[in-house]
Tab-separated table of C-alpha atoms in Angstrom:
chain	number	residue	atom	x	y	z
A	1	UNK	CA	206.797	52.139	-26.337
A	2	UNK	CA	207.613	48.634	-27.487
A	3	UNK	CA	205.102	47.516	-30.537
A	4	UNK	CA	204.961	43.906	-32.084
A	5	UNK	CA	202.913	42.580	-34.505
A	6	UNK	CA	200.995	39.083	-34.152
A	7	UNK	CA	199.375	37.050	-36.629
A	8	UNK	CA	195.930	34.968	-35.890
A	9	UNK	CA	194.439	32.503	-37.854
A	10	UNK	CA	190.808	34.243	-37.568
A	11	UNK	CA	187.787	33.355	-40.217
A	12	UNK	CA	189.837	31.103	-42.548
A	13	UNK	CA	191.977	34.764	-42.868
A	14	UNK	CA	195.524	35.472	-41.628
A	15	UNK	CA	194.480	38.675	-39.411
A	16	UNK	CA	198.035	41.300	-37.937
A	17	UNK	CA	197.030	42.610	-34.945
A	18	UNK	CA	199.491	45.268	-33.036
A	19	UNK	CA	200.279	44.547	-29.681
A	20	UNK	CA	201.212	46.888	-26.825
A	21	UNK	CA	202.297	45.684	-23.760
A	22	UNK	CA	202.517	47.531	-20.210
A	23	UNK	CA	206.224	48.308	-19.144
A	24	UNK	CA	205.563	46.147	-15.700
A	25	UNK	CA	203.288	43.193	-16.643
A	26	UNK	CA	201.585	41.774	-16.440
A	27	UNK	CA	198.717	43.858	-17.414
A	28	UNK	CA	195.776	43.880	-15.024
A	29	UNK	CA	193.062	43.834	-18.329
A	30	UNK	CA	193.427	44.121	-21.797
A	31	UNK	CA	191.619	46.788	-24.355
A	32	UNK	CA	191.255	45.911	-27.693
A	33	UNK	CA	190.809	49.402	-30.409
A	34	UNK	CA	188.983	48.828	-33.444
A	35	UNK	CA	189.857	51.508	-36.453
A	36	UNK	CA	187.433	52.837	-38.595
A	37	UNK	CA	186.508	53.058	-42.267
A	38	UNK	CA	189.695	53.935	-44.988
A	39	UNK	CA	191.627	53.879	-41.433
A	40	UNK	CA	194.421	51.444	-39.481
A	41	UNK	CA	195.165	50.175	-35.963
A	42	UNK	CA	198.252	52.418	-35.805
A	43	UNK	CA	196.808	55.654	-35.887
A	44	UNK	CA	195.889	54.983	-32.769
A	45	UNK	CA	199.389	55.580	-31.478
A	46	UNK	CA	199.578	58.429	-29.773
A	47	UNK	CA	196.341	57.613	-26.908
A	48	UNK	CA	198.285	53.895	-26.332
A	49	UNK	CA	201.094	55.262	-24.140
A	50	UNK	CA	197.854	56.522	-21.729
A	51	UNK	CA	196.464	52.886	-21.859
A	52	UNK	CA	200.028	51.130	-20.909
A	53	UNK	CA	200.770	53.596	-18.174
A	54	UNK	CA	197.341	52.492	-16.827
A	55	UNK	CA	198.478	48.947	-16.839
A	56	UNK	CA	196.924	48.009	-19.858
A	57	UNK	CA	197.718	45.739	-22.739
A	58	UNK	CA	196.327	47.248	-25.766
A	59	UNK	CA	195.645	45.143	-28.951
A	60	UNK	CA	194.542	46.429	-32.281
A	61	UNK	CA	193.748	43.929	-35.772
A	62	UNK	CA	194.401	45.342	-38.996
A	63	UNK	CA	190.711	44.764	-39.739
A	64	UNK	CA	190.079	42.779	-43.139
A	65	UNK	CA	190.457	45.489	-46.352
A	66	UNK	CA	192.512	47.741	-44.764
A	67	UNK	CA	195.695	48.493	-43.595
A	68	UNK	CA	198.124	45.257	-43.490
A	69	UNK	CA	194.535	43.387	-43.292
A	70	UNK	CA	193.490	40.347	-45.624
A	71	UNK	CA	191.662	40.500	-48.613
A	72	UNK	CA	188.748	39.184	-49.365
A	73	UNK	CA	188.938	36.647	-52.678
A	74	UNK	CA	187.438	37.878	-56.050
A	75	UNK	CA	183.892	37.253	-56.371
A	76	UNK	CA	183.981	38.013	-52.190
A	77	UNK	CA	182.711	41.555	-50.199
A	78	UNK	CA	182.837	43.011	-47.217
A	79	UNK	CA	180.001	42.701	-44.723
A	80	UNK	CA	179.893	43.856	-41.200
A	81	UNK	CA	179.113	40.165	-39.893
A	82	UNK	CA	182.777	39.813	-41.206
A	83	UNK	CA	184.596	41.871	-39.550
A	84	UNK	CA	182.265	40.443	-36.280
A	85	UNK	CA	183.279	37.345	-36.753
A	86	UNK	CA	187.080	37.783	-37.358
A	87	UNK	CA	187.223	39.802	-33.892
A	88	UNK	CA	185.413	37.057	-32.317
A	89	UNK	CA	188.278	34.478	-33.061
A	90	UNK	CA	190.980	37.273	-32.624
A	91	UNK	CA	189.939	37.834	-28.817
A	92	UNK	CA	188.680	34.093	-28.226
A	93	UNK	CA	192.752	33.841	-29.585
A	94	UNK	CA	194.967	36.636	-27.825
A	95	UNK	CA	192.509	37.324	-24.882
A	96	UNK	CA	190.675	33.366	-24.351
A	97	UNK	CA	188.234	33.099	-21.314
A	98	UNK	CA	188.865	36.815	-19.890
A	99	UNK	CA	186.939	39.726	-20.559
A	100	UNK	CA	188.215	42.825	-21.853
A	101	UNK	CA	187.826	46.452	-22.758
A	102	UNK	CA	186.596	47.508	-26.610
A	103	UNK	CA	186.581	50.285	-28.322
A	104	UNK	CA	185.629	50.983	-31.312
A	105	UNK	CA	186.032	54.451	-33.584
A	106	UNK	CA	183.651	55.118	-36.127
A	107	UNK	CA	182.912	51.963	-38.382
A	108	UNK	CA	184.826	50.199	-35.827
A	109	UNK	CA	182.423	51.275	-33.075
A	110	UNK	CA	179.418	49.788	-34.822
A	111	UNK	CA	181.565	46.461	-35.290
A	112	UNK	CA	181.959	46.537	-31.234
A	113	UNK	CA	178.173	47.592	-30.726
A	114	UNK	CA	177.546	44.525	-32.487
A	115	UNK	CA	180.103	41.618	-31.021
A	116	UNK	CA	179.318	43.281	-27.495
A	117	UNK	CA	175.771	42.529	-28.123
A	118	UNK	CA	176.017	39.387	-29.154
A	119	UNK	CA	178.233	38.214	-26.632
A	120	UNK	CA	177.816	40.235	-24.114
A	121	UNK	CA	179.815	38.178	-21.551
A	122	UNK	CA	182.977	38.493	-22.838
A	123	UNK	CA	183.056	43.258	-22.937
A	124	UNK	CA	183.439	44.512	-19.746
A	125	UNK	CA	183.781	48.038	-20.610
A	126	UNK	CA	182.679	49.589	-24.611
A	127	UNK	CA	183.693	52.468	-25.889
A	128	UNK	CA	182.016	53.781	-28.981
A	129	UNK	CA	184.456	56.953	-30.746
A	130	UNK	CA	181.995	58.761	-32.770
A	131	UNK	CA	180.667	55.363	-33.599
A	132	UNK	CA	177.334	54.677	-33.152
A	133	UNK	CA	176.941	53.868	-36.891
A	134	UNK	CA	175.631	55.637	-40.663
A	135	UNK	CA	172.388	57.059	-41.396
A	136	UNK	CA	169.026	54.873	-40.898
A	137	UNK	CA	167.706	53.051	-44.265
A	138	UNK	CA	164.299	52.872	-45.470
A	139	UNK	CA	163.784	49.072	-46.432
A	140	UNK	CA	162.974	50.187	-49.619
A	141	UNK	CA	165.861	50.906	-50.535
A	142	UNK	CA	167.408	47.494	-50.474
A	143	UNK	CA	166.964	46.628	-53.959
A	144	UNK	CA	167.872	50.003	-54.886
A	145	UNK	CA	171.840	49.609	-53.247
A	146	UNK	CA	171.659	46.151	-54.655
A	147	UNK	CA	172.161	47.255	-58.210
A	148	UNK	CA	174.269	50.048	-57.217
A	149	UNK	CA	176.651	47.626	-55.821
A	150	UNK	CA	176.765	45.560	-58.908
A	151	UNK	CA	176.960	48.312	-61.001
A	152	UNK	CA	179.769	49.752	-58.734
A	153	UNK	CA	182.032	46.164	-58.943
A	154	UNK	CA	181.117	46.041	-62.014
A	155	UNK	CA	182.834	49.574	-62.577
A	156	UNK	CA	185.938	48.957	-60.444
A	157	UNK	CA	187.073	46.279	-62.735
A	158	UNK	CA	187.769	48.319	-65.766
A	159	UNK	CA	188.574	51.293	-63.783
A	160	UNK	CA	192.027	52.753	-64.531
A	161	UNK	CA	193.798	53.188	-60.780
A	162	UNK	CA	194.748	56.952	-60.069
A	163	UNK	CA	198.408	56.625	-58.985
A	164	UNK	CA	199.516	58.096	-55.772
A	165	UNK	CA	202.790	60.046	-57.151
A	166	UNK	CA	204.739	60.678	-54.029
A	167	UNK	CA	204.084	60.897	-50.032
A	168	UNK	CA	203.037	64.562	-51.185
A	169	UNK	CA	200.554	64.125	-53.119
A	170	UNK	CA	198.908	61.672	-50.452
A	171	UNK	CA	199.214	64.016	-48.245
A	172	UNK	CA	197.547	66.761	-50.280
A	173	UNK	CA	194.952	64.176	-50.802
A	174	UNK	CA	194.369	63.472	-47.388
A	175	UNK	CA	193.829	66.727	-46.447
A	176	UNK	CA	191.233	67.282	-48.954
A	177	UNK	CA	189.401	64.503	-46.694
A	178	UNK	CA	190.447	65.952	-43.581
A	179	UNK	CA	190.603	69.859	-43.562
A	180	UNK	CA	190.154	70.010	-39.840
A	181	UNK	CA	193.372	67.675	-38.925
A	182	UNK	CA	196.759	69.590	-38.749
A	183	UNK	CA	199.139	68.932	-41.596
A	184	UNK	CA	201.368	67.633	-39.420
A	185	UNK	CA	199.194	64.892	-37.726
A	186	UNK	CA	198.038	64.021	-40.669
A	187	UNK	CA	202.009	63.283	-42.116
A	188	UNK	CA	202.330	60.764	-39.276
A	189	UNK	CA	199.092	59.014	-39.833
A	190	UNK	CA	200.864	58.458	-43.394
A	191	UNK	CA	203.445	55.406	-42.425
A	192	UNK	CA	199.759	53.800	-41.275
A	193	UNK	CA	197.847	54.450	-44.149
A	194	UNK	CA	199.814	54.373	-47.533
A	195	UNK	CA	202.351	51.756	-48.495
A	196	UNK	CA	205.342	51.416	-50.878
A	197	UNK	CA	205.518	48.878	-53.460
A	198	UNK	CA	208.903	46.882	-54.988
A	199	UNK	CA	208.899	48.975	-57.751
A	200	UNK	CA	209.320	52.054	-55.422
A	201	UNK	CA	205.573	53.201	-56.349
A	202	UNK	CA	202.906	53.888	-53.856
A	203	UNK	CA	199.526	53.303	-52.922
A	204	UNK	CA	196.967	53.668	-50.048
A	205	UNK	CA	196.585	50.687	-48.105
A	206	UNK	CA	192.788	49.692	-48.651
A	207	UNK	CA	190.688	47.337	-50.773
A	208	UNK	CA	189.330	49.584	-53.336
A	209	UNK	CA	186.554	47.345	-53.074
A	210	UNK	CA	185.580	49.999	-50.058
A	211	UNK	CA	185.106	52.880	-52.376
A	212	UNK	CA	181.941	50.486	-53.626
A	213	UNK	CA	178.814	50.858	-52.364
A	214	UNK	CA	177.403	48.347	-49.929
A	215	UNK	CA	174.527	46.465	-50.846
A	216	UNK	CA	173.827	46.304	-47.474
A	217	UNK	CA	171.436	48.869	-46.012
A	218	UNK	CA	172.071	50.120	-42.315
A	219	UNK	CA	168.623	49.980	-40.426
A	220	UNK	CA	168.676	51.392	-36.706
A	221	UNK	CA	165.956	49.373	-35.429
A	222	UNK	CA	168.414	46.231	-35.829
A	223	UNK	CA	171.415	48.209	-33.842
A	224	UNK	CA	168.921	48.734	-31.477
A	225	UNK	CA	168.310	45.168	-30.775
A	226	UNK	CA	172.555	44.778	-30.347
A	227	UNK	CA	172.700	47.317	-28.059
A	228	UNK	CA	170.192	46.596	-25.881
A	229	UNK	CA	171.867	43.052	-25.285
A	230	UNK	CA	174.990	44.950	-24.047
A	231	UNK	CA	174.946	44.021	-20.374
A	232	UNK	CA	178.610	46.125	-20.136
A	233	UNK	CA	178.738	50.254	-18.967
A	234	UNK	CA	179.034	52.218	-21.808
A	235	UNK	CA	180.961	55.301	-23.272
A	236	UNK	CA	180.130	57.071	-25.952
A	237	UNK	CA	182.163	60.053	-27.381
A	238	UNK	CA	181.643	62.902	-30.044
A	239	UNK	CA	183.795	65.025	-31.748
A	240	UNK	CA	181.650	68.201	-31.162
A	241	UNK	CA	179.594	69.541	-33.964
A	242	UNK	CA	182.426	68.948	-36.425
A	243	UNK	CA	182.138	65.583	-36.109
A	244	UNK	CA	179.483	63.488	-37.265
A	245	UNK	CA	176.643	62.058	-34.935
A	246	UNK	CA	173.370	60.353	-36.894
A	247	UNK	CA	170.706	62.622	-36.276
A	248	UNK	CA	168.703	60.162	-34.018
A	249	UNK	CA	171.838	59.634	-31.866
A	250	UNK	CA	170.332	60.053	-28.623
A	251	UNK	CA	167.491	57.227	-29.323
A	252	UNK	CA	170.441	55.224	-30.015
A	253	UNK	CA	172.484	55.692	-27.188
A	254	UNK	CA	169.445	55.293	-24.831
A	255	UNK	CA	169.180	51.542	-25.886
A	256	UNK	CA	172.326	50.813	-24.036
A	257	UNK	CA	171.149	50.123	-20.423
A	258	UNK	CA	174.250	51.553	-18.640
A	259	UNK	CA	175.474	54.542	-20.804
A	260	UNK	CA	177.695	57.704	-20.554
A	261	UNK	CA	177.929	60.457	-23.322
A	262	UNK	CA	181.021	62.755	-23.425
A	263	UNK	CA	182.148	65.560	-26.200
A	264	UNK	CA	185.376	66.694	-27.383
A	265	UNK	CA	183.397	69.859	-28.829
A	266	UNK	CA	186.605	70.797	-30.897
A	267	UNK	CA	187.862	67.239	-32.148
A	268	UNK	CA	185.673	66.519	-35.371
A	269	UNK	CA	185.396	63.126	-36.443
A	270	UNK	CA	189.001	61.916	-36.048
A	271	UNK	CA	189.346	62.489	-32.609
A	272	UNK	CA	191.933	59.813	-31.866
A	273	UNK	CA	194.694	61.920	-34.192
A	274	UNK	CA	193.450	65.349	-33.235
A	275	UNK	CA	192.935	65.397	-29.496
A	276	UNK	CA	194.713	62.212	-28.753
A	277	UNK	CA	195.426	63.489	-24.984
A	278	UNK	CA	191.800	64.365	-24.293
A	279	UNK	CA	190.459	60.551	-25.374
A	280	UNK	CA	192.691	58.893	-23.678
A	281	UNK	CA	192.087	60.674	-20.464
A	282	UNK	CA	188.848	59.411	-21.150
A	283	UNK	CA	189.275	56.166	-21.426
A	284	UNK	CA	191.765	55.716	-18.424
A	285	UNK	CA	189.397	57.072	-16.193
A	286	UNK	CA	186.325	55.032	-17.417
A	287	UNK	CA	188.566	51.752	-17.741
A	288	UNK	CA	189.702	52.274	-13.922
A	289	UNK	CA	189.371	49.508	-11.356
């Protein structure tokens, strides 16, 4: 399965995004995956060979703060406009005045909810991976995660970094975070998500700016509005009552106008690692001519 990286100038930012292509192009359309929170692009690995046999060209940024992704600048955060606008010059780049496929796992999906509603010409087909976005906020408490935030930058700056000893211990680590994935999946989602620095030392491959609270509240009744511009079928799938769905999930899918709901009851949240075979029979069939 032949895998290349290619840079874009997106948002002022130098954005990788991996690139699959089809063993016969050319490809008839092109999907682009969008990895979620503390996650990469290459984890997605093993439902890509599904895609190319399809015919599909398969594209996946490094989104900004994780991964091989840019950093923001000191005195800069992350904002979900951000990462909107970055894939909106990515795929006005790599996939200019054709429509494609997007999908979008966890964080990721809300990203896609929210390009695909604001421009709803350009998805033909979304796909939302346990990903239609966090817990509804109260607006009250705006001001409240506003000095959280501060507080929490504030804290990261003097905070000593716990060192990541050896691919062991990151491994131990990341199965604290994901008891349900099999050791072994989660040892090849390792080359994706830690890196190795000159001096032989290594360290997860995030902006610890992420482990900082947002000062940005989530409110529903806006994701609503995205969604309902989302001209596009869509596809929404769970991971089964491991997983995590909002508990007003249904409302939320029913503001898409053409919408599908499937479960992988046994997946959990990372459904992409641990039933890769399952999603992307999914997705072939729903991204068919």
């Amino acid at each position: 399965m032949a895998r290349e990286t290619q840079h874009v100038r997106a948002n002022g930012q130098d954005h990788p995004v991996i690139v699959w292509e089809p063993a016969h192009p050319p490809a008839r359309a092109t999907v682009v995956l969008l990895h979620g929170y503390m996650d990469a692009p290459g984890t997605f690995a093993d439902v890509v060979p599904a895609l190319l046999h399809a015919g599909l060209r398969v594209l996946a940024p490094h989104q900004r703060g994780f991964g091989e992704g840019p950093r923001v600048p000191a005195g800069a955060y992350y904002h979900f406009p951000d990462y909107v606008h970055d894939l909106a010059e990515i795929v006005d780049v790599l996939v200019p005045n054709e429509p494609f496929f997007l999908v979008g796992h966890s964080m990721g999906g809300t990203v896609a909810t929210m390009y695909a509603g604001a421009f709803p010409e350009r998805v033909t087909r979304l796909a939302l991976l346990e990903g239609t976005g966090p817990i509804d906020n109260p607006p009250g408490v705006a001001p409240i995660r506003m000095r959280k935030w501060i507080e929490d930058v504030r804290a990261l700056a003097t905070k000593e970094k716990k060192p990541v000893r050896s691919p062991e211990d990151a491994l131990r680590r990341l199965a604290q975070n994901h008891g349900q994935v099999p050791v072994e999946v989660l040892r090849q989602r390792l080359d994706d998500l830690l890196g190795v620095q000159p001096d032989g030392t290594f360290e997860w491959l995030f902006d610890p700016l992420h482990r900082t609270l947002s000062p940005s509240p989530f409110f529903v009744a806006t994701y609503k509005e995205f969604a309902k511009r989302v001209v596009c079928p869509v596809l929404v799938v769970d991971g089964g009552p491991s997983g995590y769905q909002p508990p007003d999930e249904a409302e939320r899918v029913a503001s898409f106008a053409d919408v599908r709901k499937e479960s992988l009851p046994n997946a959990g949240h990372m459904l992409h690692w641990t039933e890769p075979a399952a999603l992307a029979r999914l997705l072939v069939e729903f991204f068919a001519p």
